[in-house]
Amino acid sequence: QPDDRGLIGDVPVLRVTRRGPEAVHFVPAALEPGAEVLLSLDWERRFDHMQQHSGQHLITAIAEQMFGFKTTSWELGRQRSLIELDTPSMTAEQVKALEMSVNEKIRDRVPVTVRELAADDPEVERVRSRGLPDDHVGPVRVVDIEGIDSNMCCWTHVSNLSDLQVIKLLGVEKGKKNKTNLIFLVGNRVLKSLEQSHSTEKALTSLLKNGPGEHVEAVRKLQSSVKLLQKNNLNLLRDMAVLIARDFKSKPAPRQLFVLHRKEGDSEFMNIIANEIGTEETLLFLTVGDEKEAGLFLLAGPVEAVENLGPRVAELLGGKGAGKRDRFQGKAAKMSRRGEVQALLQEFISHRSPEV
């Protein structure tokens, strides 16, 4: 269970940890030794943790009673929590039955009590436990859910299961080493989740112009439409790449440098142009993406030129790339520096071919 937070006087508590029998508080400013201070607890945080932790004790106990699934570990997360159960699988019917049972115990208003036992008390051996920490001193604290569970635990809990309000089991996911993770929410987290889901439902109703029962089908249709548009767009880009290359090759006077930028292009678009034009005699510098932000680049041409210029082009564009023989391509973080790259390429060609 995460630590408590709050104030010591007007100084916020950043963290609390245990060292042996002492609770060590971390604060951003020094406190005067011996000063009398008012302690203020972040009750919303504390109560949330109490609900989730007591809920975990209840789920763990009932899961073992109903199905023989033992809890091997658990995690109290910021938004949802999970219990690792020692079973390779758990059916939807078992999850539903477990959820019904734990909520029935909540409605029964079962008391939750705390007792302290001496470390050598034989009763300690009869309570559920994963063992005491090596640095533990003093009595052993046991949390009892009347008639359901006795568990060694040093954290804070509710005093009655009714304080849990409700438990929602969100389902299971595959755990490690043939175990299953059971995901759950307790109390106020259920209400917050419901509020969030309702807000999402309202937003989708407004966007999709239909009721909640039709949202899934409407999204499926949108996905199909988007896939079709993407396919058509890709075909148009391919056709455009071929036409651009053919237009360049149709010019009466051959040019040694070809530079092109298309915001809506992709890697395939650039490679089609390079394939159509050819890289034996022409040096190509192609870019796609947002002109002022990040994008992709391709440098293609004679092997000697590409091997010499590729890393320098990537450096100028603030990106990374890799190449093999007549191609060097990668990601560019500074597309606005395309002009500098073009100047570099023109200078290289001028030195290689004085007649140009």
CSV table of C-alpha atoms in Angstrom, one decimal:
chain,number,residue,atom,x,y,z
A,1,GLN,CA,0.0,0.0,0.0
A,2,PRO,CA,1.4,3.4,-0.9
A,3,ASP,CA,2.4,5.8,2.0
A,4,ASP,CA,0.3,8.6,3.4
A,5,ARG,CA,0.7,12.2,2.5
A,6,GLY,CA,-0.3,15.5,4.2
A,7,LEU,CA,1.2,18.4,6.1
A,8,ILE,CA,3.3,18.7,9.3
A,9,GLY,CA,2.3,22.2,10.2
A,10,ASP,CA,2.5,23.9,6.8
A,11,VAL,CA,5.3,21.7,5.5
A,12,PRO,CA,4.1,19.1,3.0
A,13,VAL,CA,5.1,15.5,3.4
A,14,LEU,CA,6.8,14.2,0.2
A,15,ARG,CA,7.2,10.6,1.2
A,16,VAL,CA,7.1,8.2,4.2
A,17,THR,CA,9.1,5.1,4.5
A,18,ARG,CA,9.7,2.5,7.3
A,19,ARG,CA,13.1,1.9,8.9
A,20,GLY,CA,12.6,-0.8,11.5
A,21,PRO,CA,10.0,0.4,14.0
A,22,GLU,CA,10.3,4.0,12.8
A,23,ALA,CA,8.3,5.9,10.2
A,24,VAL,CA,10.7,8.3,8.4
A,25,HIS,CA,9.0,11.4,6.9
A,26,PHE,CA,10.7,13.2,4.0
A,27,VAL,CA,9.9,17.0,3.8
A,28,PRO,CA,11.2,19.8,1.7
A,29,ALA,CA,12.1,22.1,4.6
A,30,ALA,CA,13.7,21.6,8.0
A,31,LEU,CA,11.4,21.4,11.1
A,32,GLU,CA,12.3,22.8,14.5
A,33,PRO,CA,13.1,20.0,16.9
A,34,GLY,CA,10.6,19.8,19.8
A,35,ALA,CA,8.1,22.2,18.1
A,36,GLU,CA,4.4,21.4,18.6
A,37,VAL,CA,2.8,21.0,15.2
A,38,LEU,CA,-0.6,20.1,13.7
A,39,LEU,CA,-0.6,17.0,11.5
A,40,SER,CA,-3.0,17.1,8.5
A,41,LEU,CA,-3.7,13.9,6.6
A,42,ASP,CA,-4.6,13.7,2.9
A,43,TRP,CA,-7.7,11.7,3.8
A,44,GLU,CA,-8.9,11.2,0.2
A,45,ARG,CA,-5.6,9.5,-0.6
A,46,ARG,CA,-5.7,7.5,2.6
A,47,PHE,CA,-9.3,6.3,2.2
A,48,ASP,CA,-8.7,5.3,-1.4
A,49,HIS,CA,-5.8,3.1,-0.4
A,50,MET,CA,-7.9,1.7,2.5
A,51,GLN,CA,-10.7,0.8,0.1
A,52,GLN,CA,-8.4,-0.9,-2.5
A,53,HIS,CA,-6.4,-2.8,0.2
A,54,SER,CA,-9.3,-4.1,2.1
A,55,GLY,CA,-11.0,-5.0,-1.2
A,56,GLN,CA,-7.9,-7.0,-2.1
A,57,HIS,CA,-8.0,-8.9,1.2
A,58,LEU,CA,-11.7,-9.7,0.5
A,59,ILE,CA,-11.2,-10.8,-3.2
A,60,THR,CA,-8.1,-12.9,-2.2
A,61,ALA,CA,-10.0,-14.7,0.5
A,62,ILE,CA,-13.1,-15.4,-1.5
A,63,ALA,CA,-11.1,-16.5,-4.7
A,64,GLU,CA,-9.3,-19.1,-2.6
A,65,GLN,CA,-12.5,-20.3,-0.9
A,66,MET,CA,-14.5,-20.6,-4.1
A,67,PHE,CA,-11.9,-21.8,-6.6
A,68,GLY,CA,-8.7,-22.6,-4.6
A,69,PHE,CA,-6.9,-19.8,-6.4
A,70,LYS,CA,-4.1,-18.5,-4.1
A,71,THR,CA,-2.8,-14.9,-4.3
A,72,THR,CA,0.9,-14.8,-4.9
A,73,SER,CA,1.2,-11.0,-5.1
A,74,TRP,CA,-0.8,-7.8,-5.8
A,75,GLU,CA,-0.3,-4.2,-6.9
A,76,LEU,CA,-2.2,-1.1,-5.8
A,77,GLY,CA,-2.0,1.1,-8.9
A,78,ARG,CA,-2.9,4.7,-9.3
A,79,GLN,CA,-6.0,4.0,-11.4
A,80,ARG,CA,-6.6,0.3,-11.1
A,81,SER,CA,-5.2,-2.6,-9.1
A,82,LEU,CA,-4.4,-6.2,-9.8
A,83,ILE,CA,-4.1,-9.5,-7.9
A,84,GLU,CA,-1.8,-12.2,-9.2
A,85,LEU,CA,-3.5,-15.5,-8.8
A,86,ASP,CA,-1.7,-18.9,-8.9
A,87,THR,CA,-3.7,-20.3,-11.7
A,88,PRO,CA,-3.0,-20.4,-15.5
A,89,SER,CA,-6.5,-19.2,-16.4
A,90,MET,CA,-9.8,-17.9,-15.0
A,91,THR,CA,-13.0,-18.1,-17.0
A,92,ALA,CA,-15.5,-15.2,-17.4
A,93,GLU,CA,-18.1,-17.2,-15.5
A,94,GLN,CA,-15.6,-17.5,-12.5
A,95,VAL,CA,-14.9,-13.8,-12.6
A,96,LYS,CA,-18.6,-13.0,-12.6
A,97,ALA,CA,-19.3,-15.4,-9.7
A,98,LEU,CA,-16.4,-14.0,-7.7
A,99,GLU,CA,-17.7,-10.4,-8.2
A,100,MET,CA,-21.2,-11.4,-7.1
A,101,SER,CA,-19.8,-13.1,-4.0
A,102,VAL,CA,-17.6,-10.2,-2.8
A,103,ASN,CA,-20.3,-7.6,-3.3
A,104,GLU,CA,-22.7,-9.8,-1.3
A,105,LYS,CA,-20.2,-9.7,1.6
A,106,ILE,CA,-20.2,-5.9,1.3
A,107,ARG,CA,-24.0,-5.8,1.5
A,108,ASP,CA,-23.8,-8.0,4.6
A,109,ARG,CA,-21.8,-5.2,6.4
A,110,VAL,CA,-19.2,-7.6,7.7
A,111,PRO,CA,-16.9,-6.1,10.4
A,112,VAL,CA,-13.2,-5.7,9.8
A,113,THR,CA,-11.1,-5.6,13.0
A,114,VAL,CA,-7.4,-5.3,13.9
A,115,ARG,CA,-5.6,-7.2,16.6
A,116,GLU,CA,-2.0,-7.3,17.7
A,117,LEU,CA,-0.3,-10.6,18.7
A,118,ALA,CA,3.1,-11.3,20.2
A,119,ALA,CA,5.6,-12.6,17.7
A,120,ASP,CA,5.8,-16.0,19.4
A,121,ASP,CA,2.0,-16.4,19.8
A,122,PRO,CA,0.9,-19.7,18.2
A,123,GLU,CA,-2.0,-17.9,16.6
A,124,VAL,CA,0.5,-16.1,14.3
A,125,GLU,CA,1.1,-19.4,12.5
A,126,ARG,CA,-2.6,-19.8,11.7
A,127,VAL,CA,-3.1,-16.5,9.9
A,128,ARG,CA,-2.5,-15.9,6.2
A,129,SER,CA,0.9,-14.3,5.6
A,130,ARG,CA,3.9,-14.0,3.3
A,131,GLY,CA,6.2,-13.7,6.3
A,132,LEU,CA,7.6,-10.9,8.4
A,133,PRO,CA,10.2,-8.4,7.2
A,134,ASP,CA,13.7,-9.1,8.4
A,135,ASP,CA,13.8,-5.9,10.4
A,136,HIS,CA,10.4,-6.3,12.1
A,137,VAL,CA,10.3,-5.6,15.8
A,138,GLY,CA,7.4,-5.6,18.2
A,139,PRO,CA,3.9,-7.2,18.0
A,140,VAL,CA,2.4,-8.8,14.9
A,141,ARG,CA,-0.6,-7.0,13.4
A,142,VAL,CA,-3.5,-9.1,12.1
A,143,VAL,CA,-6.4,-7.8,10.1
A,144,ASP,CA,-9.6,-9.9,10.4
A,145,ILE,CA,-12.6,-9.9,8.1
A,146,GLU,CA,-15.1,-11.6,10.4
A,147,GLY,CA,-15.8,-15.2,9.4
A,148,ILE,CA,-13.9,-14.8,6.1
A,149,ASP,CA,-10.2,-14.1,6.5
A,150,SER,CA,-7.4,-13.4,9.0
A,151,ASN,CA,-4.3,-11.9,7.4
A,152,MET,CA,-1.0,-10.5,8.8
A,153,CYS,CA,-0.9,-6.9,7.6
A,154,CYS,CA,0.6,-3.6,8.8
A,155,TRP,CA,-1.4,-1.2,6.6
A,156,THR,CA,-4.6,0.8,7.1
A,157,HIS,CA,-8.0,-0.8,6.4
A,158,VAL,CA,-11.7,0.0,6.6
A,159,SER,CA,-13.6,-0.9,9.8
A,160,ASN,CA,-16.5,-2.6,7.9
A,161,LEU,CA,-16.9,-4.0,4.4
A,162,SER,CA,-19.8,-1.7,3.8
A,163,ASP,CA,-17.1,1.1,3.5
A,164,LEU,CA,-15.9,-0.5,0.3
A,165,GLN,CA,-19.2,0.5,-1.3
A,166,VAL,CA,-18.8,-1.8,-4.4
A,167,ILE,CA,-16.1,-3.9,-6.1
A,168,LYS,CA,-15.9,-4.2,-9.9
A,169,LEU,CA,-13.7,-6.9,-11.4
A,170,LEU,CA,-12.6,-5.6,-14.8
A,171,GLY,CA,-11.4,-9.0,-16.1
A,172,VAL,CA,-8.2,-11.0,-16.3
A,173,GLU,CA,-4.9,-10.9,-18.2
A,174,LYS,CA,-2.2,-13.4,-18.7
A,175,GLY,CA,0.4,-13.2,-15.9
A,176,LYS,CA,3.9,-14.6,-15.7
A,177,LYS,CA,4.9,-18.2,-15.0
A,178,ASN,CA,1.4,-19.7,-15.5
A,179,LYS,CA,-0.3,-17.1,-13.3
A,180,THR,CA,-3.3,-14.9,-14.0
A,181,ASN,CA,-3.7,-11.2,-13.1
A,182,LEU,CA,-7.2,-10.2,-11.9
A,183,ILE,CA,-7.9,-6.5,-12.4
A,184,PHE,CA,-10.2,-4.7,-10.0
A,185,LEU,CA,-11.6,-1.4,-8.8
A,186,VAL,CA,-13.1,-0.7,-5.3
A,187,GLY,CA,-15.4,2.1,-4.0
A,188,ASN,CA,-14.8,5.6,-5.2
A,189,ARG,CA,-12.6,4.3,-8.1
A,190,VAL,CA,-15.7,2.5,-9.5
A,191,LEU,CA,-17.6,5.8,-9.3
A,192,LYS,CA,-14.8,7.7,-11.0
A,193,SER,CA,-14.5,5.1,-13.7
A,194,LEU,CA,-18.3,5.2,-14.3
A,195,GLU,CA,-18.1,9.0,-14.6
A,196,GLN,CA,-15.3,8.8,-17.1
A,197,SER,CA,-17.0,6.2,-19.1
A,198,HIS,CA,-20.2,8.3,-19.2
A,199,SER,CA,-18.3,11.4,-20.3
A,200,THR,CA,-16.7,9.4,-23.1
A,201,GLU,CA,-20.1,8.0,-24.1
A,202,LYS,CA,-21.6,11.5,-24.3
A,203,ALA,CA,-18.7,12.7,-26.4
A,204,LEU,CA,-19.0,9.7,-28.8
A,205,THR,CA,-22.8,10.2,-29.1
A,206,SER,CA,-22.2,13.8,-30.2
A,207,LEU,CA,-19.4,12.9,-32.6
A,208,LEU,CA,-21.0,9.8,-34.2
A,209,LYS,CA,-24.6,11.2,-34.1
A,210,ASN,CA,-26.1,8.0,-32.7
A,211,GLY,CA,-26.8,6.2,-29.5
A,212,PRO,CA,-24.4,4.3,-27.2
A,213,GLY,CA,-25.6,1.0,-28.5
A,214,GLU,CA,-24.6,1.9,-32.0
A,215,HIS,CA,-21.1,3.3,-31.2
A,216,VAL,CA,-19.1,0.2,-31.9
A,217,GLU,CA,-20.7,-0.4,-35.3
A,218,ALA,CA,-20.3,3.3,-36.3
A,219,VAL,CA,-16.6,3.1,-35.4
A,220,ARG,CA,-16.2,-0.1,-37.5
A,221,LYS,CA,-17.7,1.7,-40.5
A,222,LEU,CA,-15.4,4.7,-40.0
A,223,GLN,CA,-12.4,2.3,-39.8
A,224,SER,CA,-13.4,0.7,-43.0
A,225,SER,CA,-13.8,4.0,-44.7
A,226,VAL,CA,-10.4,5.2,-43.5
A,227,LYS,CA,-8.7,2.0,-44.7
A,228,LEU,CA,-10.3,2.5,-48.2
A,229,LEU,CA,-9.2,6.1,-48.3
A,230,GLN,CA,-5.7,5.2,-47.2
A,231,LYS,CA,-5.5,2.6,-49.9
A,232,ASN,CA,-6.7,5.0,-52.6
A,233,ASN,CA,-4.3,7.7,-51.3
A,234,LEU,CA,-1.4,5.2,-51.5
A,235,ASN,CA,-2.3,4.3,-55.1
A,236,LEU,CA,-2.5,8.0,-56.0
A,237,LEU,CA,0.9,8.6,-54.4
A,238,ARG,CA,2.4,5.8,-56.4
A,239,ASP,CA,1.0,7.1,-59.6
A,240,MET,CA,2.2,10.6,-58.7
A,241,ALA,CA,5.7,9.3,-58.0
A,242,VAL,CA,5.9,7.6,-61.4
A,243,LEU,CA,4.6,10.7,-63.2
A,244,ILE,CA,7.1,12.9,-61.4
A,245,ALA,CA,10.0,10.6,-62.4
A,246,ARG,CA,8.9,10.4,-66.0
A,247,ASP,CA,8.5,14.2,-66.2
A,248,PHE,CA,12.1,14.6,-65.0
A,249,LYS,CA,13.5,12.0,-67.4
A,250,SER,CA,11.6,13.6,-70.4
A,251,LYS,CA,13.6,16.9,-70.1
A,252,PRO,CA,15.9,17.3,-73.1
A,253,ALA,CA,19.0,18.3,-71.0
A,254,PRO,CA,19.8,15.7,-68.3
A,255,ARG,CA,20.4,17.1,-64.8
A,256,GLN,CA,22.7,15.6,-62.2
A,257,LEU,CA,20.7,16.7,-59.2
A,258,PHE,CA,17.0,16.1,-58.4
A,259,VAL,CA,15.4,17.6,-55.3
A,260,LEU,CA,11.8,17.2,-54.2
A,261,HIS,CA,9.7,17.6,-51.1
A,262,ARG,CA,6.1,16.3,-50.6
A,263,LYS,CA,4.4,16.7,-47.3
A,264,GLU,CA,2.0,13.8,-47.8
A,265,GLY,CA,4.5,11.3,-49.1
A,266,ASP,CA,6.1,8.3,-47.5
A,267,SER,CA,9.2,6.1,-47.8
A,268,GLU,CA,7.6,4.0,-50.7
A,269,PHE,CA,6.8,7.3,-52.6
A,270,MET,CA,10.5,8.3,-52.4
A,271,ASN,CA,11.8,4.9,-53.4
A,272,ILE,CA,9.5,4.7,-56.4
A,273,ILE,CA,10.9,8.0,-57.7
A,274,ALA,CA,14.4,6.8,-57.2
A,275,ASN,CA,13.7,3.6,-59.0
A,276,GLU,CA,12.1,5.3,-61.9
A,277,ILE,CA,14.7,7.9,-62.4
A,278,GLY,CA,17.7,5.7,-61.7
A,279,THR,CA,20.7,6.4,-59.5
A,280,GLU,CA,23.6,5.7,-61.9
A,281,GLU,CA,24.0,9.3,-63.0
A,282,THR,CA,21.6,11.4,-61.0
A,283,LEU,CA,21.9,12.4,-57.3
A,284,LEU,CA,18.4,12.5,-55.7
A,285,PHE,CA,17.5,14.2,-52.5
A,286,LEU,CA,13.9,13.5,-51.5
A,287,THR,CA,12.0,14.4,-48.4
A,288,VAL,CA,8.4,13.9,-47.0
A,289,GLY,CA,6.6,15.3,-44.0
A,290,ASP,CA,6.0,18.6,-42.4
A,291,GLU,CA,8.3,21.2,-43.8
A,292,LYS,CA,8.9,22.9,-40.5
A,293,GLU,CA,9.0,19.9,-38.2
A,294,ALA,CA,10.1,16.2,-38.6
A,295,GLY,CA,10.0,13.9,-41.5
A,296,LEU,CA,11.8,11.3,-43.7
A,297,PHE,CA,14.6,11.7,-46.2
A,298,LEU,CA,16.2,9.7,-48.9
A,299,LEU,CA,19.5,10.3,-50.6
A,300,ALA,CA,20.0,8.2,-53.7
A,301,GLY,CA,22.6,8.2,-56.5
A,302,PRO,CA,26.0,7.0,-57.4
A,303,VAL,CA,27.5,4.8,-54.7
A,304,GLU,CA,30.6,7.0,-54.1
A,305,ALA,CA,28.4,10.2,-53.7
A,306,VAL,CA,25.9,8.5,-51.4
A,307,GLU,CA,28.5,7.0,-49.1
A,308,ASN,CA,30.3,10.3,-48.8
A,309,LEU,CA,27.3,12.5,-48.4
A,310,GLY,CA,24.7,10.3,-46.5
A,311,PRO,CA,26.0,10.8,-42.9
A,312,ARG,CA,26.5,14.6,-43.6
A,313,VAL,CA,22.9,15.0,-44.9
A,314,ALA,CA,21.6,13.2,-41.8
A,315,GLU,CA,23.6,15.5,-39.5
A,316,LEU,CA,22.4,18.6,-41.3
A,317,LEU,CA,18.8,17.5,-40.9
A,318,GLY,CA,19.3,16.7,-37.2
A,319,GLY,CA,18.4,13.1,-37.8
A,320,LYS,CA,19.6,9.5,-38.1
A,321,GLY,CA,19.9,7.3,-41.1
A,322,ALA,CA,21.5,4.2,-42.6
A,323,GLY,CA,22.4,3.2,-46.1
A,324,LYS,CA,23.6,0.5,-48.4
A,325,ARG,CA,25.4,1.4,-51.7
A,326,ASP,CA,23.2,3.8,-53.7
A,327,ARG,CA,20.6,4.6,-51.0
A,328,PHE,CA,20.8,6.4,-47.6
A,329,GLN,CA,17.6,7.1,-45.8
A,330,GLY,CA,16.3,8.0,-42.3
A,331,LYS,CA,14.4,10.3,-40.1
A,332,ALA,CA,14.9,14.1,-40.1
A,333,ALA,CA,14.2,16.3,-37.1
A,334,LYS,CA,15.0,19.6,-38.8
A,335,MET,CA,13.3,19.6,-42.2
A,336,SER,CA,13.7,23.4,-42.4
A,337,ARG,CA,17.4,22.8,-43.2
A,338,ARG,CA,16.6,21.2,-46.5
A,339,GLY,CA,18.1,24.2,-48.3
A,340,GLU,CA,21.5,23.7,-46.6
A,341,VAL,CA,21.5,20.1,-47.8
A,342,GLN,CA,20.7,21.1,-51.3
A,343,ALA,CA,23.6,23.6,-51.3
A,344,LEU,CA,25.9,20.8,-50.0
A,345,LEU,CA,24.8,18.5,-52.9
A,346,GLN,CA,25.2,21.2,-55.5
A,347,GLU,CA,28.7,22.0,-54.2
A,348,PHE,CA,29.7,18.3,-54.4
A,349,ILE,CA,28.4,18.0,-58.0
A,350,SER,CA,30.2,21.2,-59.0
A,351,HIS,CA,33.6,19.9,-57.6
A,352,ARG,CA,33.0,16.5,-59.2
A,353,SER,CA,32.0,18.0,-62.6
A,354,PRO,CA,33.6,21.3,-63.3
A,355,GLU,CA,31.8,21.7,-66.6
A,356,VAL,CA,28.4,21.8,-64.8
